[in-house]
Amino acid sequence: MPQHSPDPTPPAAGAHVPLLRNYVGGQWIETETRFDDINPVDGSVVAQVCEAGQAVVDHAVAAAKTAMAGTWGRTTAEARAQALRRIADGIERRFDAFVAAEIADTGKDATHARTIDIPRAIANFRAFADQVATAHGDCFESTTPDGLGALNYTINKPLGVIGIISPWNLPLLLLTWKVAPALACGNAVIAKPSEETPYSATLLAEVIDEIGLPPGAFNLVHGFGPNSAGGFLSTHDGVDAITFTGASATGTAIMRAAAQTVKPISFELGGKNASLIFADADFEEAVTGTLRSAFSNCGQVCLCTERVYVERPIFEKFVQALRQRTEQIRIGSPYEQGVTMGPLISTEHRAKVLSYFDLAVAEGARVVTGGNVPTFGDERDRGYFVAPTIWTGLSDNARCMQEEIFGPVCHITPFDTEEDAVKAANGTRYGLATALWTSNLKRAHRLAPRMETGIVWVNTWFLRDLRTPFGGVKLSGVGREGGRHSLAFYSEPTNICIKL
Ligand code: NAD
Ligand code: 6OD
């Protein structure tokens, strides 16, 4: 049974602050070193979190190995698929509590949490249950000199103990995007959510505890990166693979750490994504789509568009239309009706975004709208809000056009030819996603393969089918997850050759 149940309502001033613990080997583990989980709407404390040090991570690795050597290591794919479906059902039963936890940790607008974050976490478990239930190995009938032949067939075994390190922007969605396939393939998991967003991961551990997954199959450790749970996981020689979502610079550090023990890695990293909007696009759809792609989740989605390129004949009209729609965004607390944009995640992250607001002006940007910190005259002034912002006038080599900002901000540039647009879109060190807006299907087919990104959307954005390969090129990542690509990463094929 769970040993703590969070309050699903907004945290009230002076209310009891829950303690979020580590979950290791089927037990809730308290530690003396604790940190605050902060609500970015007003800076209040949502929970106290028990940080996992080296000893707790060692314990989690030992528990995971015991699970692999025990009943969990012997489960069938069908039994694992059923377990994943029970986890999905368990999240669904506590849907409101998960939404409340996600909102309390991130301040994100309630509609986002209700329609994207938590439903996608549920879908992740169901999708990978389906994947593993229908997965199959290869079989080759081979010829041999004696004419009797041989039969080669592959079986897919689990990799072992998987360390999962995830970010704060879509906390449960991105954690379960990796937990679900890792468990589906029969691995034992040690999950480390972001220190900014430990709450929904703790609820997930409660659900997994309730459904009775064998102890050690899923473990949760809380903490930070270097010299904390994240660092200890990525250097641990008992961890067989690391799958990570987060900033590109962190990816470099984890890659270096994981190299010591030659761990397989899968990385989903940062982006500086472009949208190309052609004059033949459906104008309203392109404006609405760009509003979403630039400002969803307060611009804190790795796939968000920070660079918008618009064909010159519609440039001015597009800038004005996007400005008008942006100025209608209602910023505030997710607990208020009608709010469509919350705060940034932390005071540090806001300082980073505001430093780009200053830099853009210094680099010669024209601020079309935003560029400031809104004031409310109440407790929200202690939160980490910024106004959604649009710039024009920067050159493609400006730092604000090259570096990921990860806030509610985009720059709009006019272009004259397809060639110019392609060159500009590909002109950063990142390569995650591009959105093309055009009614010319031939153009879309012609340009999509030329985009140096792992994902190209045409006349849409963030439309996901969980069977498709997801990931980036260049600084945006290593490898692909999704559907059979996830099954390939989280399992180890063994070829068996039988001489007939
Ligand atoms: P981050 O890299 O700072 O942190 C991510 C996780 O890594 C956290 O759990 C953190 O504790 C841990 N960590 C930090 N340093 C570590 C280290 N040295 N060793 C081990 N673990 C360490 O990222 P963030 O600020 O949480 O998230 C925002 C970033 O994530 C943005 O760059 C965004 O583009 C990227 N992101 C990418 C994707 C994608 O799918 N490509 C998805 C979401 C977010
Ligand atoms: O949709 C997904 O599977 C996924 N990994 C989304 C990533 C969003 C980045 O913030």
Coordinates of N, CA, C and O and ligand atoms in Angstrom, one line a residue, residues 164-170 174 177 192-196 223-234 244-251 253-254 257 267-271 300-303 345 349 352 404 406 430 432 470-472 476-477, ligand 1:
I164 N 16.9 5.9 -15.9 CA 16.1 6.8 -16.7 C 16.2 8.2 -16.0 O 15.8 8.4 -14.8
I165 N 16.7 9.2 -16.7 CA 16.8 10.5 -16.2 C 16.0 11.5 -17.0 O 16.1 11.6 -18.3
S166 N 15.1 12.2 -16.4 CA 14.1 12.9 -17.2 C 14.0 14.4 -16.7 O 14.4 14.8 -15.6
P167 N 13.4 15.3 -17.6 CA 13.4 16.7 -17.3 C 12.0 17.1 -16.6 O 11.2 16.3 -16.4
W168 N 11.9 18.4 -16.5 CA 10.7 19.0 -15.8 C 9.6 19.5 -16.6 O 8.5 19.9 -16.1
N169 N 9.8 19.6 -18.0 CA 8.8 20.3 -18.7 C 7.5 19.6 -19.0 O 6.4 20.1 -18.9
L170 N 7.6 18.2 -19.3 CA 6.4 17.4 -19.4 C 6.7 16.2 -18.5 O 7.0 15.1 -18.9
L174 N 7.2 12.5 -20.1 CA 8.5 12.1 -20.6 C 9.1 11.0 -19.8 O 9.9 10.2 -20.3
W177 N 7.4 7.8 -21.0 CA 7.8 7.5 -22.4 C 9.0 6.5 -22.4 O 9.2 5.8 -23.3
K192 N 14.9 8.6 -12.4 CA 15.2 9.8 -11.6 C 14.6 11.0 -12.3 O 15.0 11.5 -13.3
P193 N 13.4 11.4 -11.7 CA 12.8 12.6 -12.3 C 13.6 13.8 -12.0 O 14.4 13.8 -11.2
S194 N 13.2 14.9 -12.7 CA 13.9 16.2 -12.4 C 13.6 16.6 -11.0 O 12.5 16.4 -10.4
E195 N 14.6 17.2 -10.4 CA 14.4 17.8 -9.0 C 13.3 18.8 -8.9 O 12.8 19.1 -7.9
E196 N 13.0 19.4 -10.1 CA 12.0 20.5 -10.1 C 10.6 19.8 -10.0 O 9.6 20.5 -9.7
G223 N 16.5 13.5 -6.7 CA 17.8 14.2 -6.5 C 18.1 15.1 -7.8 O 17.3 15.2 -8.7
F224 N 19.4 15.5 -7.7 CA 19.9 16.4 -8.7 C 20.8 15.7 -9.7 O 20.8 14.4 -9.7
G225 N 21.6 16.4 -10.4 CA 22.6 15.8 -11.4 C 23.9 15.4 -10.8 O 24.0 14.4 -10.1
P226 N 24.9 16.3 -11.0 CA 26.3 15.9 -10.5 C 26.3 15.8 -9.0 O 25.6 16.5 -8.3
N227 N 27.0 14.8 -8.5 CA 27.2 14.5 -7.0 C 25.8 14.2 -6.4 O 25.6 14.5 -5.2
S228 N 24.9 13.8 -7.1 CA 23.6 13.5 -6.6 C 23.0 12.3 -7.4 O 23.8 11.6 -8.2
A229 N 21.7 12.0 -7.2 CA 21.2 10.8 -7.8 C 21.5 10.6 -9.3 O 21.8 9.5 -9.8
G230 N 21.4 11.7 -10.1 CA 21.6 11.6 -11.5 C 23.0 11.2 -11.9 O 23.3 10.3 -12.7
G231 N 24.0 11.9 -11.2 CA 25.4 11.6 -11.4 C 25.7 10.2 -11.0 O 26.4 9.4 -11.7
F232 N 25.2 9.7 -9.8 CA 25.5 8.4 -9.3 C 24.9 7.3 -10.2 O 25.6 6.3 -10.4
L233 N 23.8 7.6 -10.8 CA 23.2 6.6 -11.7 C 24.0 6.5 -13.0 O 24.3 5.3 -13.5
S234 N 24.4 7.6 -13.6 CA 25.0 7.5 -14.9 C 26.5 7.0 -14.8 O 27.0 6.6 -15.8
F244 N 18.0 9.2 -21.5 CA 18.0 10.6 -20.9 C 17.2 11.5 -21.8 O 17.4 11.5 -23.0
T245 N 16.4 12.4 -21.2 CA 15.8 13.5 -21.9 C 16.2 14.8 -21.1 O 16.0 14.8 -19.9
G246 N 16.8 15.7 -21.8 CA 17.1 17.0 -21.2 C 18.0 17.8 -22.1 O 18.0 17.7 -23.3
A247 N 18.7 18.7 -21.4 CA 19.5 19.7 -22.2 C 20.7 19.0 -22.9 O 21.3 18.1 -22.4
S248 N 21.1 19.6 -24.0 CA 22.2 19.0 -24.8 C 23.5 19.0 -23.9 O 24.3 18.0 -24.0
A249 N 23.8 20.1 -23.2 CA 25.0 20.1 -22.4 C 25.0 19.0 -21.3 O 26.0 18.4 -21.1
T250 N 23.8 18.7 -20.8 CA 23.7 17.7 -19.8 C 24.0 16.3 -20.5 O 24.6 15.4 -19.9
G251 N 23.5 16.2 -21.7 CA 23.8 15.0 -22.5 C 25.3 14.8 -22.7 O 25.7 13.6 -22.5
A253 N 27.6 15.7 -20.6 CA 28.1 15.2 -19.3 C 27.8 13.8 -19.0 O 28.6 13.0 -18.6
I254 N 26.5 13.4 -19.4 CA 26.1 12.0 -19.1 C 26.8 11.1 -20.0 O 27.2 10.0 -19.6
A257 N 30.1 10.5 -18.6 CA 30.1 9.6 -17.4 C 29.8 8.2 -17.8 O 30.4 7.2 -17.3
F267 N 19.4 9.4 -26.1 CA 19.4 10.8 -25.7 C 18.3 11.6 -26.5 O 18.4 11.7 -27.7
E268 N 17.4 12.3 -25.8 CA 16.5 13.2 -26.5 C 16.8 14.6 -25.9 O 16.6 14.8 -24.7
L269 N 17.4 15.5 -26.7 CA 18.0 16.7 -26.2 C 17.3 17.9 -26.7 O 16.1 17.9 -27.1
G270 N 18.0 19.0 -26.7 CA 17.4 20.3 -26.9 C 17.0 20.6 -28.4 O 17.4 19.8 -29.3
G271 N 16.4 21.7 -28.6 CA 16.0 22.1 -30.0 C 16.0 23.6 -30.2 O 16.0 24.3 -29.2
Q300 N 7.9 25.8 -23.1 CA 8.9 24.9 -22.5 C 8.6 23.5 -23.1 O 8.3 22.5 -22.3
V301 N 8.7 23.3 -24.4 CA 8.6 22.0 -25.0 C 9.8 22.0 -25.9 O 10.0 22.9 -26.7
C302 N 10.5 20.8 -25.9 CA 11.7 20.8 -26.8 C 11.4 21.0 -28.2 O 12.3 21.4 -29.0
L303 N 10.1 20.7 -28.6 CA 9.7 20.8 -30.0 C 9.2 22.2 -30.4 O 8.9 22.4 -31.5
I345 N 9.5 27.5 -15.1 CA 9.6 26.5 -14.0 C 10.3 27.0 -12.8 O 9.9 26.6 -11.7
H349 N 15.5 29.6 -14.2 CA 15.2 29.5 -15.6 C 14.6 30.8 -16.1 O 14.9 31.2 -17.2
K352 N 17.4 33.0 -16.9 CA 18.0 32.7 -18.2 C 17.2 33.3 -19.4 O 17.7 33.9 -20.3
E404 N 19.2 27.6 -27.7 CA 17.8 27.3 -27.2 C 17.5 28.2 -26.0 O 18.3 28.2 -25.1
F406 N 14.1 28.2 -24.6 CA 13.1 27.3 -23.8 C 12.1 28.2 -23.0 O 11.9 27.9 -21.8
Y430 N 21.3 22.5 -33.8 CA 20.3 21.6 -33.3 C 19.6 20.9 -34.5 O 19.7 21.4 -35.6
L432 N 16.0 19.0 -34.1 CA 14.9 18.2 -33.6 C 13.7 18.1 -34.5 O 13.4 17.0 -35.0
F470 N 11.0 8.8 -32.8 CA 11.0 10.1 -32.2 C 12.5 10.4 -31.8 O 13.1 9.6 -31.0
G471 N 13.0 11.5 -32.2 CA 14.4 11.9 -31.7 C 15.0 12.9 -32.6 O 14.3 13.4 -33.6
G472 N 16.2 13.3 -32.4 CA 16.8 14.4 -33.1 C 18.2 14.1 -33.7 O 18.8 13.0 -33.3
S476 N 20.6 17.6 -31.0 CA 19.3 17.3 -30.5 C 19.1 15.9 -30.0 O 18.0 15.5 -29.5
G477 N 20.1 15.0 -30.2 CA 20.0 13.7 -29.6 C 20.7 12.6 -30.3 O 21.4 12.8 -31.3
Ligands
NAD1 P1 18.5 19.2 -17.6 O1 19.4 18.6 -18.6 O2 19.0 20.4 -16.8 O3 18.0 18.1 -16.6 C1 17.4 17.0 -17.0 C2 17.6 15.9 -16.0 O4 19.0 15.6 -16.0 C3 17.2 16.2 -14.6 O5 16.6 15.1 -14.0 C4 18.5 16.6 -13.9 O6 18.6 16.4 -12.5 C5 19.5 15.6 -14.6 N1 20.9 16.0 -14.6 C6 21.4 17.2 -14.8 N2 22.8 17.2 -14.8 C7 23.1 15.8 -14.7 C8 24.3 15.1 -14.7 N3 25.5 15.8 -14.9 N4 24.3 13.8 -14.6 C9 23.1 13.1 -14.5 N5 21.9 13.8 -14.5 C10 21.9 15.1 -14.6 O7 17.2 19.6 -18.5 P2 15.9 20.4 -18.0 O8 16.3 21.8 -17.7 O9 15.3 19.5 -16.9 O10 15.0 20.3 -19.3 C11 15.0 21.2 -20.3 C12 15.9 20.7 -21.4 O11 15.5 19.4 -21.9 C13 15.8 21.6 -22.7 O12 17.1 21.7 -23.3 C14 14.9 20.8 -23.6 O13 15.0 21.0 -25.0 C15 15.3 19.4 -23.3 N6 14.2 18.4 -23.6 C16 14.4 17.7 -24.7 C17 13.4 16.8 -25.1 C18 13.5 15.9 -26.3 O14 12.6 15.0 -26.5 N7 14.4 16.1 -27.2 C19 12.2 16.7 -24.3 C20 12.1 17.5 -23.2 C21 13.1 18.4 -22.9

